[in-house]
mmCIF file of C-alpha atoms in Angstrom:
data_model
loop_
_atom_site.group_PDB
_atom_site.id
_atom_site.type_symbol
_atom_site.label_atom_id
_atom_site.label_comp_id
_atom_site.label_asym_id
_atom_site.label_seq_id
_atom_site.Cartn_x
_atom_site.Cartn_y
_atom_site.Cartn_z
ATOM 1 C CA MET A 23 74.938 8.537 43.925
ATOM 2 C CA HIS A 24 73.287 5.596 42.214
ATOM 3 C CA TYR A 25 70.956 5.308 45.176
ATOM 4 C CA LEU A 26 69.862 8.929 44.842
ATOM 5 C CA SER A 27 69.288 8.501 41.108
ATOM 6 C CA TRP A 28 67.068 5.521 41.751
ATOM 7 C CA LEU A 29 65.019 7.490 44.269
ATOM 8 C CA PHE A 30 64.493 10.168 41.631
ATOM 9 C CA LEU A 31 63.594 7.764 38.812
ATOM 10 C CA ALA A 32 61.348 5.404 40.774
ATOM 11 C CA PRO A 33 58.194 7.627 40.714
ATOM 12 C CA LEU A 34 58.621 8.125 36.975
ATOM 13 C CA LEU A 35 58.825 4.375 36.425
ATOM 14 C CA VAL A 36 55.624 3.923 38.424
ATOM 15 C CA LEU A 37 53.899 6.487 36.216
ATOM 16 C CA VAL A 38 55.099 4.750 33.053
ATOM 17 C CA THR A 39 54.030 1.354 34.370
ATOM 18 C CA ALA A 40 50.596 2.682 35.367
ATOM 19 C CA ALA A 41 49.967 4.409 32.037
ATOM 20 C CA PRO A 42 46.832 2.935 30.372
ATOM 21 C CA ARG A 43 47.471 0.605 27.488
ATOM 22 C CA CYS A 44 45.441 -0.646 24.566
ATOM 23 C CA PRO A 45 44.211 -4.179 25.371
ATOM 24 C CA SER A 46 46.102 -6.952 23.614
ATOM 25 C CA GLY A 47 44.704 -7.720 20.166
ATOM 26 C CA CYS A 48 42.582 -4.557 20.069
ATOM 27 C CA HIS A 49 42.851 -1.418 17.979
ATOM 28 C CA CYS A 50 42.719 1.887 19.843
ATOM 29 C CA LEU A 51 42.031 5.367 18.515
ATOM 30 C CA GLY A 52 41.868 8.908 19.802
ATOM 31 C CA ASP A 53 44.280 8.504 22.710
ATOM 32 C CA LEU A 54 42.414 5.412 23.959
ATOM 33 C CA LEU A 55 38.984 7.051 23.751
ATOM 34 C CA HIS A 56 37.859 4.419 21.210
ATOM 35 C CA VAL A 57 38.764 0.760 21.720
ATOM 36 C CA VAL A 58 37.915 -1.697 18.927
ATOM 37 C CA CYS A 59 38.258 -5.439 19.650
ATOM 38 C CA GLU A 60 36.180 -6.927 16.827
ATOM 39 C CA ASN A 61 36.285 -10.546 15.641
ATOM 40 C CA ARG A 62 39.086 -11.558 18.017
ATOM 41 C CA GLY A 63 37.559 -14.770 19.375
ATOM 42 C CA LEU A 64 37.245 -13.149 22.802
ATOM 43 C CA LYS A 65 35.353 -15.023 25.529
ATOM 44 C CA LYS A 66 36.085 -12.573 28.324
ATOM 45 C CA ILE A 67 35.427 -8.862 28.407
ATOM 46 C CA PRO A 68 38.794 -7.087 28.141
ATOM 47 C CA ARG A 69 39.904 -4.565 30.730
ATOM 48 C CA VAL A 70 40.020 -1.102 29.255
ATOM 49 C CA PRO A 71 40.974 2.291 30.707
ATOM 50 C CA ASN A 72 38.336 4.223 32.597
ATOM 51 C CA LYS A 73 38.475 7.077 30.083
ATOM 52 C CA VAL A 74 37.299 4.954 27.131
ATOM 53 C CA ARG A 75 34.153 6.392 25.511
ATOM 54 C CA LEU A 76 33.478 3.774 22.818
ATOM 55 C CA LEU A 77 34.071 0.035 23.118
ATOM 56 C CA SER A 78 33.335 -2.290 20.193
ATOM 57 C CA LEU A 79 33.346 -6.036 20.935
ATOM 58 C CA GLN A 80 31.437 -7.137 17.840
ATOM 59 C CA GLN A 81 31.820 -10.671 16.491
ATOM 60 C CA ASN A 82 33.213 -12.247 19.650
ATOM 61 C CA ASN A 83 31.788 -14.996 21.869
ATOM 62 C CA TYR A 84 29.807 -14.088 24.996
ATOM 63 C CA PRO A 85 26.949 -16.641 25.372
ATOM 64 C CA ILE A 86 26.132 -15.270 28.825
ATOM 65 C CA LEU A 87 26.789 -11.587 29.385
ATOM 66 C CA PRO A 88 28.016 -11.617 33.011
ATOM 67 C CA SER A 89 27.139 -9.361 35.924
ATOM 68 C CA ASN A 90 29.454 -6.397 36.479
ATOM 69 C CA GLY A 91 31.460 -7.114 33.344
ATOM 70 C CA PHE A 92 31.756 -3.420 32.467
ATOM 71 C CA SER A 93 31.677 -1.912 35.972
ATOM 72 C CA SER A 94 35.133 -0.323 35.686
ATOM 73 C CA MET A 95 34.303 1.492 32.434
ATOM 74 C CA LYS A 96 32.463 4.371 34.037
ATOM 75 C CA GLY A 97 33.081 6.811 31.179
ATOM 76 C CA LEU A 98 31.640 4.580 28.452
ATOM 77 C CA VAL A 99 29.136 6.291 26.133
ATOM 78 C CA SER A 100 28.770 3.724 23.317
ATOM 79 C CA LEU A 101 28.955 -0.080 23.657
ATOM 80 C CA HIS A 102 28.827 -2.407 20.628
ATOM 81 C CA LEU A 103 28.018 -6.090 21.240
ATOM 82 C CA GLN A 104 26.539 -7.144 17.891
ATOM 83 C CA ASP A 105 27.097 -10.692 16.601
ATOM 84 C CA CYS A 106 28.494 -12.019 19.892
ATOM 85 C CA HIS A 107 26.320 -15.165 20.224
ATOM 86 C CA ILE A 108 24.726 -13.704 23.360
ATOM 87 C CA ARG A 109 21.885 -15.873 24.687
ATOM 88 C CA GLU A 110 21.414 -14.462 28.168
ATOM 89 C CA ILE A 111 21.933 -11.091 29.844
ATOM 90 C CA SER A 112 22.646 -11.403 33.568
ATOM 91 C CA PRO A 113 21.404 -9.075 36.340
ATOM 92 C CA ASN A 114 23.562 -5.947 36.608
ATOM 93 C CA ALA A 115 25.270 -6.773 33.313
ATOM 94 C CA PHE A 116 25.810 -3.061 32.655
ATOM 95 C CA ARG A 117 26.274 -1.899 36.218
ATOM 96 C CA GLY A 118 28.353 1.250 36.520
ATOM 97 C CA LEU A 119 27.633 2.485 32.989
ATOM 98 C CA LYS A 120 25.791 5.584 34.141
ATOM 99 C CA LYS A 121 26.984 7.616 31.141
ATOM 100 C CA LEU A 122 26.080 5.051 28.475
ATOM 101 C CA VAL A 123 23.952 6.525 25.666
ATOM 102 C CA TYR A 124 24.201 3.877 22.899
ATOM 103 C CA LEU A 125 23.867 0.115 23.451
ATOM 104 C CA TYR A 126 23.978 -2.242 20.463
ATOM 105 C CA LEU A 127 22.863 -5.850 21.079
ATOM 106 C CA SER A 128 21.644 -6.635 17.549
ATOM 107 C CA ASN A 129 22.187 -9.928 15.717
ATOM 108 C CA ASN A 130 22.591 -12.185 18.733
ATOM 109 C CA GLU A 131 20.591 -15.123 20.109
ATOM 110 C CA ILE A 132 19.146 -13.380 23.161
ATOM 111 C CA ASN A 133 16.185 -15.231 24.668
ATOM 112 C CA THR A 134 16.654 -14.397 28.355
ATOM 113 C CA ILE A 135 17.066 -10.968 29.923
ATOM 114 C CA ARG A 136 17.260 -11.264 33.703
ATOM 115 C CA PRO A 137 15.556 -8.743 36.024
ATOM 116 C CA GLY A 138 17.912 -5.877 36.768
ATOM 117 C CA ALA A 139 19.883 -6.384 33.559
ATOM 118 C CA PHE A 140 19.597 -2.691 32.651
ATOM 119 C CA GLN A 141 20.324 -1.313 36.111
ATOM 120 C CA ASP A 142 22.297 1.976 36.121
ATOM 121 C CA LEU A 143 21.445 2.822 32.487
ATOM 122 C CA SER A 144 19.613 6.034 33.359
ATOM 123 C CA GLN A 145 21.230 7.931 30.452
ATOM 124 C CA LEU A 146 20.699 5.233 27.824
ATOM 125 C CA THR A 147 18.982 6.831 24.831
ATOM 126 C CA TYR A 148 19.320 4.290 21.996
ATOM 127 C CA LEU A 149 18.850 0.548 22.593
ATOM 128 C CA TYR A 150 19.165 -1.861 19.651
ATOM 129 C CA MET A 151 18.044 -5.457 20.250
ATOM 130 C CA ASP A 152 16.821 -6.383 16.768
ATOM 131 C CA ASN A 153 17.471 -9.799 15.229
ATOM 132 C CA ASN A 154 17.363 -11.832 18.433
ATOM 133 C CA ARG A 155 15.031 -14.436 19.986
ATOM 134 C CA ILE A 156 13.276 -12.275 22.557
ATOM 135 C CA SER A 157 9.713 -13.470 23.209
ATOM 136 C CA GLU A 158 8.751 -10.986 25.929
ATOM 137 C CA LEU A 159 10.029 -8.176 28.104
ATOM 138 C CA ALA A 160 9.338 -8.739 31.792
ATOM 139 C CA LYS A 161 7.332 -6.065 33.569
ATOM 140 C CA GLY A 162 9.712 -3.546 35.116
ATOM 141 C CA LEU A 163 12.694 -4.565 32.997
ATOM 142 C CA LEU A 164 12.863 -1.145 31.320
ATOM 143 C CA ASN A 165 12.249 0.816 34.532
ATOM 144 C CA PRO A 166 15.836 2.120 34.791
ATOM 145 C CA LEU A 167 15.742 3.506 31.238
ATOM 146 C CA LYS A 168 14.425 6.965 32.065
ATOM 147 C CA SER A 169 16.053 8.596 29.017
ATOM 148 C CA LEU A 170 15.275 5.953 26.387
ATOM 149 C CA PHE A 171 14.350 7.549 23.050
ATOM 150 C CA LEU A 172 14.616 4.619 20.606
ATOM 151 C CA LEU A 173 13.915 0.928 21.221
ATOM 152 C CA GLN A 174 14.631 -1.392 18.294
ATOM 153 C CA LEU A 175 13.058 -4.855 18.738
ATOM 154 C CA SER A 176 12.409 -5.851 15.122
ATOM 155 C CA ASN A 177 12.950 -9.455 14.035
ATOM 156 C CA ASN A 178 12.378 -11.110 17.391
ATOM 157 C CA ARG A 179 9.748 -13.540 18.710
ATOM 158 C CA MET A 180 7.493 -11.193 20.653
ATOM 159 C CA HIS A 181 3.983 -12.667 20.651
ATOM 160 C CA GLN A 182 2.099 -10.039 22.641
ATOM 161 C CA ILE A 183 2.566 -6.813 24.559
ATOM 162 C CA LYS A 184 1.119 -6.561 28.060
ATOM 163 C CA PRO A 185 0.410 -3.543 30.272
ATOM 164 C CA GLY A 186 3.574 -2.565 32.123
ATOM 165 C CA THR A 187 5.949 -3.802 29.435
ATOM 166 C CA PHE A 188 7.261 -0.276 28.842
ATOM 167 C CA ALA A 189 6.865 1.058 32.384
ATOM 168 C CA GLY A 190 9.564 3.597 33.171
ATOM 169 C CA ALA A 191 10.399 4.411 29.550
ATOM 170 C CA LYS A 192 8.243 7.531 29.444
ATOM 171 C CA GLU A 193 10.581 9.378 27.074
ATOM 172 C CA LEU A 194 10.346 6.684 24.386
ATOM 173 C CA ARG A 195 9.627 8.188 20.965
ATOM 174 C CA TRP A 196 10.586 5.510 18.423
ATOM 175 C CA LEU A 197 9.395 1.930 18.947
ATOM 176 C CA HIS A 198 10.231 -0.682 16.306
ATOM 177 C CA LEU A 199 8.425 -4.026 16.616
ATOM 178 C CA SER A 200 8.417 -5.114 12.964
ATOM 179 C CA SER A 201 8.714 -8.795 12.044
ATOM 180 C CA ASN A 202 7.685 -10.391 15.320
ATOM 181 C CA ASP A 203 4.970 -12.963 16.107
ATOM 182 C CA MET A 204 2.495 -10.641 17.784
ATOM 183 C CA THR A 205 -1.134 -11.669 17.700
ATOM 184 C CA THR A 206 -2.252 -9.279 20.448
ATOM 185 C CA ILE A 207 -1.434 -5.882 21.845
ATOM 186 C CA LEU A 208 -3.439 -5.782 25.063
ATOM 187 C CA PRO A 209 -5.380 -2.656 26.098
ATOM 188 C CA GLY A 210 -3.123 -0.462 28.209
ATOM 189 C CA ALA A 211 0.077 -1.988 26.814
ATOM 190 C CA LEU A 212 1.218 1.339 25.341
ATOM 191 C CA ASP A 213 -0.147 3.654 28.028
ATOM 192 C CA ASP A 214 3.327 4.175 29.520
ATOM 193 C CA VAL A 215 4.707 5.487 26.223
ATOM 194 C CA GLU A 216 1.975 7.887 25.176
ATOM 195 C CA ASN A 217 4.495 10.218 23.511
ATOM 196 C CA LEU A 218 5.514 7.755 20.791
ATOM 197 C CA ALA A 219 6.171 9.489 17.466
ATOM 198 C CA THR A 220 7.148 6.401 15.446
ATOM 199 C CA LEU A 221 5.429 3.031 15.879
ATOM 200 C CA HIS A 222 6.275 0.093 13.601
ATOM 201 C CA LEU A 223 4.048 -2.979 13.983
ATOM 202 C CA ASP A 224 4.335 -4.288 10.431
ATOM 203 C CA LYS A 225 4.951 -7.951 9.577
ATOM 204 C CA ASN A 226 3.294 -9.403 12.654
ATOM 205 C CA LYS A 227 0.260 -11.662 13.111
ATOM 206 C CA LEU A 228 -2.362 -9.147 14.175
ATOM 207 C CA ASN A 229 -5.822 -10.016 12.868
ATOM 208 C CA SER A 230 -7.682 -6.948 14.110
ATOM 209 C CA PHE A 231 -6.881 -3.280 14.504
ATOM 210 C CA PRO A 232 -5.497 -2.698 18.052
ATOM 211 C CA ALA A 233 -7.823 0.235 18.724
ATOM 212 C CA ALA A 234 -7.811 0.072 22.532
ATOM 213 C CA ALA A 235 -4.021 -0.251 22.703
ATOM 214 C CA LEU A 236 -3.485 2.812 20.480
ATOM 215 C CA SER A 237 -6.164 4.972 22.082
ATOM 216 C CA LYS A 238 -3.839 6.725 24.568
ATOM 217 C CA LEU A 239 -1.142 7.594 22.030
ATOM 218 C CA ARG A 240 -1.194 11.329 21.385
ATOM 219 C CA VAL A 241 1.540 12.350 18.953
ATOM 220 C CA VAL A 242 2.214 9.462 16.563
ATOM 221 C CA GLU A 243 3.649 10.794 13.302
ATOM 222 C CA GLU A 244 4.486 7.491 11.597
ATOM 223 C CA LEU A 245 2.493 4.248 11.871
ATOM 224 C CA LYS A 246 3.271 0.957 10.122
ATOM 225 C CA LEU A 247 0.727 -1.876 10.187
ATOM 226 C CA SER A 248 1.414 -3.456 6.799
ATOM 227 C CA PHE A 249 1.642 -7.225 6.359
ATOM 228 C CA ASN A 250 -0.842 -7.992 9.138
ATOM 229 C CA SER A 251 -4.175 -9.711 8.463
ATOM 230 C CA ILE A 252 -6.411 -6.772 9.348
ATOM 231 C CA ARG A 253 -9.629 -6.719 7.335
ATOM 232 C CA THR A 254 -11.367 -3.604 8.711
ATOM 233 C CA ILE A 255 -10.258 -0.265 10.143
ATOM 234 C CA PRO A 256 -12.864 0.931 12.692
ATOM 235 C CA ASP A 257 -14.299 4.378 13.383
ATOM 236 C CA ASN A 258 -11.933 6.822 15.125
ATOM 237 C CA ALA A 259 -9.008 4.438 14.636
ATOM 238 C CA PHE A 260 -6.425 7.235 14.550
ATOM 239 C CA ARG A 261 -8.302 10.013 16.334
ATOM 240 C CA SER A 262 -6.143 10.259 19.469
ATOM 241 C CA PHE A 263 -3.120 11.266 17.352
ATOM 242 C CA GLY A 264 -5.003 12.494 14.265
ATOM 243 C CA ARG A 265 -3.559 16.016 14.291
ATOM 244 C CA TYR A 266 0.002 14.697 14.262
ATOM 245 C CA VAL A 267 0.037 11.602 12.077
ATOM 246 C CA GLU A 268 1.735 12.219 8.725
ATOM 247 C CA ARG A 269 2.676 8.791 7.354
ATOM 248 C CA MET A 270 0.809 5.472 7.403
ATOM 249 C CA TRP A 271 1.601 2.081 5.939
ATOM 250 C CA LEU A 272 -1.568 -0.040 5.657
ATOM 251 C CA ASN A 273 -0.528 -2.043 2.597
ATOM 252 C CA ASN A 274 -0.480 -5.823 2.086
ATOM 253 C CA MET A 275 -3.044 -6.566 4.802
ATOM 254 C CA GLY A 276 -5.965 -8.019 2.894
ATOM 255 C CA LEU A 277 -7.763 -4.853 4.009
ATOM 256 C CA GLU A 278 -11.362 -4.831 2.751
ATOM 257 C CA ARG A 279 -12.869 -1.649 4.124
ATOM 258 C CA PHE A 280 -12.563 1.447 6.233
ATOM 259 C CA SER A 281 -15.487 2.336 8.470
ATOM 260 C CA ASP A 282 -17.038 5.660 7.481
ATOM 261 C CA GLY A 283 -15.411 7.414 10.438
ATOM 262 C CA ALA A 284 -12.034 5.661 10.289
ATOM 263 C CA PHE A 285 -10.156 8.884 9.554
ATOM 264 C CA ASN A 286 -12.059 11.101 11.991
ATOM 265 C CA GLY A 287 -9.690 13.740 13.346
ATOM 266 C CA VAL A 288 -6.892 12.980 10.858
ATOM 267 C CA THR A 289 -5.994 16.308 9.255
ATOM 268 C CA GLY A 290 -2.338 16.312 8.167
ATOM 269 C CA LEU A 291 -1.721 13.008 6.405
ATOM 270 C CA SER A 292 0.969 13.362 3.728
ATOM 271 C CA ALA A 293 1.680 9.704 2.854
ATOM 272 C CA LEU A 294 -0.762 6.788 2.840
ATOM 273 C CA HIS A 295 0.227 3.358 1.543
ATOM 274 C CA LEU A 296 -2.782 1.194 0.637
ATOM 275 C CA ASN A 297 -1.448 -1.008 -2.151
ATOM 276 C CA ASP A 298 -2.057 -4.759 -2.316
ATOM 277 C CA ASN A 299 -5.337 -4.888 -0.414
ATOM 278 C CA LYS A 300 -8.980 -5.632 -1.254
ATOM 279 C CA LEU A 301 -10.317 -2.100 -1.088
ATOM 280 C CA GLU A 302 -13.125 -0.922 -3.353
ATOM 281 C CA THR A 303 -13.526 2.615 -2.029
ATOM 282 C CA LEU A 304 -12.301 5.067 0.598
ATOM 283 C CA PRO A 305 -14.248 6.930 3.303
ATOM 284 C CA SER A 306 -15.425 10.446 2.543
ATOM 285 C CA ASN A 307 -13.694 11.912 5.608
ATOM 286 C CA LEU A 308 -10.193 11.147 4.313
ATOM 287 C CA VAL A 309 -8.556 14.593 4.085
ATOM 288 C CA LEU A 310 -6.339 14.929 1.007
ATOM 289 C CA THR A 311 -5.275 18.573 1.238
ATOM 290 C CA LYS A 312 -1.751 17.732 2.500
ATOM 291 C CA MET A 313 -1.379 14.376 0.771
ATOM 292 C CA LYS A 314 1.836 14.017 -1.243
ATOM 293 C CA ASN A 315 2.031 10.271 -1.771
ATOM 294 C CA MET A 316 -0.706 7.655 -1.880
ATOM 295 C CA THR A 317 -0.168 4.116 -3.210
ATOM 296 C CA LEU A 318 -3.316 2.476 -4.534
ATOM 297 C CA SER A 319 -2.192 -0.350 -6.827
ATOM 298 C CA ASN A 320 -3.531 -3.901 -6.667
ATOM 299 C CA ASN A 321 -6.936 -3.112 -5.201
ATOM 300 C CA PRO A 322 -10.337 -3.835 -6.823
ATOM 301 C CA TRP A 323 -11.441 -0.192 -6.935
ATOM 302 C CA HIS A 324 -15.091 0.622 -7.647
ATOM 303 C CA CYS A 325 -14.866 3.735 -9.790
ATOM 304 C CA SER A 326 -17.870 5.796 -8.754
ATOM 305 C CA CYS A 327 -18.440 9.148 -7.084
ATOM 306 C CA PRO A 328 -17.107 8.222 -3.598
ATOM 307 C CA LEU A 329 -13.655 7.997 -5.252
ATOM 308 C CA ALA A 330 -14.004 11.286 -7.133
ATOM 309 C CA ALA A 331 -11.999 13.216 -4.529
ATOM 310 C CA VAL A 332 -9.096 10.794 -5.013
ATOM 311 C CA ARG A 333 -9.268 11.325 -8.770
ATOM 312 C CA ARG A 334 -9.161 15.106 -8.304
ATOM 313 C CA TRP A 335 -6.188 14.720 -5.974
ATOM 314 C CA MET A 336 -4.400 12.731 -8.692
ATOM 315 C CA ASP A 337 -4.851 15.629 -11.082
ATOM 316 C CA THR A 338 -2.918 17.924 -8.740
ATOM 317 C CA SER A 339 -0.312 15.412 -7.534
ATOM 318 C CA ARG A 340 3.283 15.490 -8.750
ATOM 319 C CA ILE A 341 3.431 11.702 -8.682
ATOM 320 C CA ARG A 342 1.337 9.379 -10.828
ATOM 321 C CA PRO A 343 -0.065 6.737 -8.481
ATOM 322 C CA ASP A 344 -1.361 3.530 -9.991
ATOM 323 C CA GLY A 345 -4.930 2.551 -9.315
ATOM 324 C CA VAL A 346 -7.096 0.493 -11.664
ATOM 325 C CA CYS A 347 -10.883 0.271 -11.791
ATOM 326 C CA ALA A 348 -12.317 -3.219 -11.239
ATOM 327 C CA SER A 349 -15.935 -2.080 -11.457
ATOM 328 C CA PRO A 350 -18.392 -1.019 -12.847
ATOM 329 C CA SER A 351 -17.783 -3.351 -15.750
ATOM 330 C CA GLN A 352 -17.625 -0.600 -18.389
ATOM 331 C CA TYR A 353 -14.599 0.913 -16.644
ATOM 332 C CA ARG A 354 -12.818 -2.310 -15.683
ATOM 333 C CA GLY A 355 -9.075 -2.132 -16.378
ATOM 334 C CA GLN A 356 -8.994 1.649 -16.739
ATOM 335 C CA GLN A 357 -6.632 3.759 -14.659
ATOM 336 C CA ILE A 358 -8.453 5.858 -12.059
ATOM 337 C CA ARG A 359 -6.600 8.959 -13.239
ATOM 338 C CA GLU A 360 -7.701 8.395 -16.862
ATOM 339 C CA THR A 361 -11.220 6.969 -16.653
ATOM 340 C CA SER A 362 -14.312 9.012 -17.481
ATOM 341 C CA ALA A 363 -16.214 7.394 -14.592
ATOM 342 C CA PHE A 364 -16.123 10.566 -12.494
ATOM 343 C CA ARG A 365 -17.227 13.136 -15.085
ATOM 344 C CA THR A 366 -20.709 13.590 -13.691
ATOM 345 C CA CYS A 367 -19.712 13.493 -10.004
ATOM 346 C CA PRO A 368 -20.467 16.722 -8.121
ATOM 347 C CA ARG A 369 -17.680 18.430 -6.234
ATOM 348 C CA ARG A 370 -17.971 18.135 -2.474
ATOM 349 C CA ALA A 371 -19.309 21.389 -1.089
ATOM 350 C CA LYS A 372 -16.892 23.233 1.188
ATOM 351 C CA ARG A 373 -18.179 23.655 4.698
ATOM 352 C CA ASN A 374 -19.066 27.240 5.535
ATOM 353 C CA LYS A 375 -17.329 27.782 8.882
ATOM 354 C CA LYS A 376 -19.145 31.052 9.487
ATOM 355 C CA ASN A 377 -22.540 29.342 9.356
ATOM 356 C CA ALA A 378 -21.442 26.084 10.963
ATOM 357 C CA LEU A 379 -22.967 25.377 14.336
#
């Protein structure tokens, strides 16, 4: 009788033994769908059940992220590896993670990403690698990332972008490269990501406007170039995406002038940040009809008729932007919105479309 009972119970014991468990020292939620192993002093990647969707290993110690370390976690959607002292990512580090959408590698010490590191990440949509020591991305490294939408690379050591850097990432829409060491963006470097909507290049070491590199971008809505040493903005600088661009940050650059045709093709700008430059005037082709916010402070404005359109815009704006006249001498120190310098300026004649050739 005891023998028969054992035969009956044995399969049940196997099932109990095989039931997935929360890894030791970790906190599990949602019937093991979320596994949190943060700040546990881990040096090895814990084994977790195949059904886990989110794994957080923040604040542990993985100097070298090994090959195939997550290969059994085929259902993983979100992987958090922030603050893990990672220096190197091995080939096939994320092999098997074909459902991964979110990968967080921020706040590490990454300086080496081996070829093939991102293999199998065809569904990855959001990749965060900010606050690391990355100096370049090898050509072809991003090839597997066919679904990548956002790439966050701010606060690294990137010194230039070469053609082929973003090959394969054709769906990329948001590219953040703020606070790097870039002196050059080579022509063709952004050709593979022509559908960028957000491009942040602020706080780098660019000393000229990267006109050739930006010329193939078609739908940029937000552009940040502030805190670079760019003195002049050339003709047609924003033309390739002029119908789409809405927000620009060109402040704190030591900017001295816009070429007369700098804003050719730009029709829907709603925010333009120009504060803390060396500008005296603005080009006549700057369209203000959709402008909602324009920062003008800390520039040596020359208050004469070329700025009259800006003054009229101020009269209709809900905000009260600062902008002080530096010349002519009789208007020095007066606010643009209050000075009488523009009283005699004629209004710009509206173009008659019916008679236009």
